[in-house]
PDB file of C-alpha atoms in Angstrom:
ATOM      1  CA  UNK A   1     -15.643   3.858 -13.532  1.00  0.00           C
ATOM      2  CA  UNK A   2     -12.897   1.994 -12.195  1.00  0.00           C
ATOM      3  CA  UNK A   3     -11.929   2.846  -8.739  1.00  0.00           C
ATOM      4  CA  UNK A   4      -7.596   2.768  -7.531  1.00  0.00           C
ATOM      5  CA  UNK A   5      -6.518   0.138  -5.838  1.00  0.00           C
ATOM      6  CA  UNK A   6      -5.831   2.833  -2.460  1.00  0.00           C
ATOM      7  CA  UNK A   7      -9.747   3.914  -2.974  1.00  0.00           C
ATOM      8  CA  UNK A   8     -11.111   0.178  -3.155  1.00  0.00           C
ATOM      9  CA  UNK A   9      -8.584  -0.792  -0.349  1.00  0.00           C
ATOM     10  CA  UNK A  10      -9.921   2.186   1.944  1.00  0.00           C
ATOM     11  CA  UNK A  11     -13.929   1.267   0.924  1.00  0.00           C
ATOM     12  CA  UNK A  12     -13.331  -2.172   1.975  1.00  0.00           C
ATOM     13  CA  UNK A  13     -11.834  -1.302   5.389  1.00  0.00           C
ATOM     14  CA  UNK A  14     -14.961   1.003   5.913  1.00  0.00           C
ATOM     15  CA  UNK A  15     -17.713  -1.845   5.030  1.00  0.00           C
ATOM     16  CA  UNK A  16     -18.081  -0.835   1.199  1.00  0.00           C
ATOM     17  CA  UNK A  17     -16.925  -3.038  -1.447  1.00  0.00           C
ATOM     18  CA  UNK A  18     -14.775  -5.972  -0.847  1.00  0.00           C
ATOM     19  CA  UNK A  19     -11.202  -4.541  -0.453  1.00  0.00           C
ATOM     20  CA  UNK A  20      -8.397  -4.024  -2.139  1.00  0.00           C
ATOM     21  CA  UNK A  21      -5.378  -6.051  -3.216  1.00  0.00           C
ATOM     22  CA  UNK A  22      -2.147  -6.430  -0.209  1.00  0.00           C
ATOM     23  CA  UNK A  23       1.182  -8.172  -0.674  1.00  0.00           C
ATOM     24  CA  UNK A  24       3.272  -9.666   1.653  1.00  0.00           C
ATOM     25  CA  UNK A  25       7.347  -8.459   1.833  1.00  0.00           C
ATOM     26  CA  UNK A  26       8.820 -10.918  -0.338  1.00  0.00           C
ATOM     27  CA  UNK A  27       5.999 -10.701  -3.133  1.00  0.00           C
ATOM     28  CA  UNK A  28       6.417  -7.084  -3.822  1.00  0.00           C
ATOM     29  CA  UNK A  29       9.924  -8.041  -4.273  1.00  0.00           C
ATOM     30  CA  UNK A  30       9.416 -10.358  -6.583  1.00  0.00           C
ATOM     31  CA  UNK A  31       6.764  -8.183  -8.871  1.00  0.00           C
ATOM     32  CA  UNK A  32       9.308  -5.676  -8.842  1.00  0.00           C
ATOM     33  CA  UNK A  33      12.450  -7.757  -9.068  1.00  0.00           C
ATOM     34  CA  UNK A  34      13.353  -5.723 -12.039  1.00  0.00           C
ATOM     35  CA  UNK A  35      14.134  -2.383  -9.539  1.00  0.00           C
ATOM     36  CA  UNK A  36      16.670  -1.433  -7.101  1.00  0.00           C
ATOM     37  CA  UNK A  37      14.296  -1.326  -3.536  1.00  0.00           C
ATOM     38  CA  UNK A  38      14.343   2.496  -1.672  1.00  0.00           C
ATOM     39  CA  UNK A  39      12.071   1.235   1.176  1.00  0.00           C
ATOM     40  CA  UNK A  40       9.881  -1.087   2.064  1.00  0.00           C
ATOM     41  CA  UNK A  41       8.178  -0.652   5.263  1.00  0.00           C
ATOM     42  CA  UNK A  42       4.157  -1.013   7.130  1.00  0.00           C
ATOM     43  CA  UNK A  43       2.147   1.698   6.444  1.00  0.00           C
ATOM     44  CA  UNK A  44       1.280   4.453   9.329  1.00  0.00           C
ATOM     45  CA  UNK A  45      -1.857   4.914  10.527  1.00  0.00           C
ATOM     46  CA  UNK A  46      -4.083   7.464   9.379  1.00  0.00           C
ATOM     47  CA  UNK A  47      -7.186   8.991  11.447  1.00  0.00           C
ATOM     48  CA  UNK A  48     -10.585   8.690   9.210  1.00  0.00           C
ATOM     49  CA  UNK A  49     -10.713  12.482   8.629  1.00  0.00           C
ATOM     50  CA  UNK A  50      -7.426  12.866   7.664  1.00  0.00           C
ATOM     51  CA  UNK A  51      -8.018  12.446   3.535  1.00  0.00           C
ATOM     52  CA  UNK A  52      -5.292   9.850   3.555  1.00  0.00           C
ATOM     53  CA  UNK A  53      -5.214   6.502   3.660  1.00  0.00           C
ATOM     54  CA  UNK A  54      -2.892   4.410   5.782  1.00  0.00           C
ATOM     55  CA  UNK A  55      -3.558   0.871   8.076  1.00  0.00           C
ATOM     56  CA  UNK A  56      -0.409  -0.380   9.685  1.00  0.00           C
ATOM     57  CA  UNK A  57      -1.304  -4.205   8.641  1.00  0.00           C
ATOM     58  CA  UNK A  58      -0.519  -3.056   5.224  1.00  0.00           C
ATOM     59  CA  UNK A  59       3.032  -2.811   3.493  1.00  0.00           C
ATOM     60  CA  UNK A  60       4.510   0.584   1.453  1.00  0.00           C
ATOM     61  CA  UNK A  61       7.164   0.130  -0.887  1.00  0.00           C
ATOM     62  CA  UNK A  62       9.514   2.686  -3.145  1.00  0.00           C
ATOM     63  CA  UNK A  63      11.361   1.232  -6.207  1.00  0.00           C
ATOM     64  CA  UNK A  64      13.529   2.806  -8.665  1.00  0.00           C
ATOM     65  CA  UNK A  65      14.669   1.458 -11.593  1.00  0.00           C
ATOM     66  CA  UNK A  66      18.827   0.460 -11.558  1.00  0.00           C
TER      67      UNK A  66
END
């Protein structure tokens, strides 16, 4: 079973597997060159027993196509 890359990121930051995939700025940009950019912005924290998952060292981004 194939976990998302949000679940494997998450399991990594809590000692389980080894993490997730992360991108800097300017290399989601480029993998979605193709779309107009909405926002692109760090992620907020999220408490541990909140059932989402958020770490501010990571980037968020919203595309739309043009």
């Amino acid at each position: 079973m194939a976990a998302t890359d949000g679940r494997g990121a998450a399991d990594g930051l809590k000692g389980g597997r080894p993490g997730g995939l992360a991108y800097t700025p300017g290399a989601l940009r480029a993998i979605f060159s193709g779309l107009s950019e909405l926002e692109l912005r760090r992620m907020r924290d999220e408490p541990e027993d909140s059932g989402r998952f958020g770490e501010s060292f990571l980037w968020t981004a919203l595309f739309q196509r043009a």
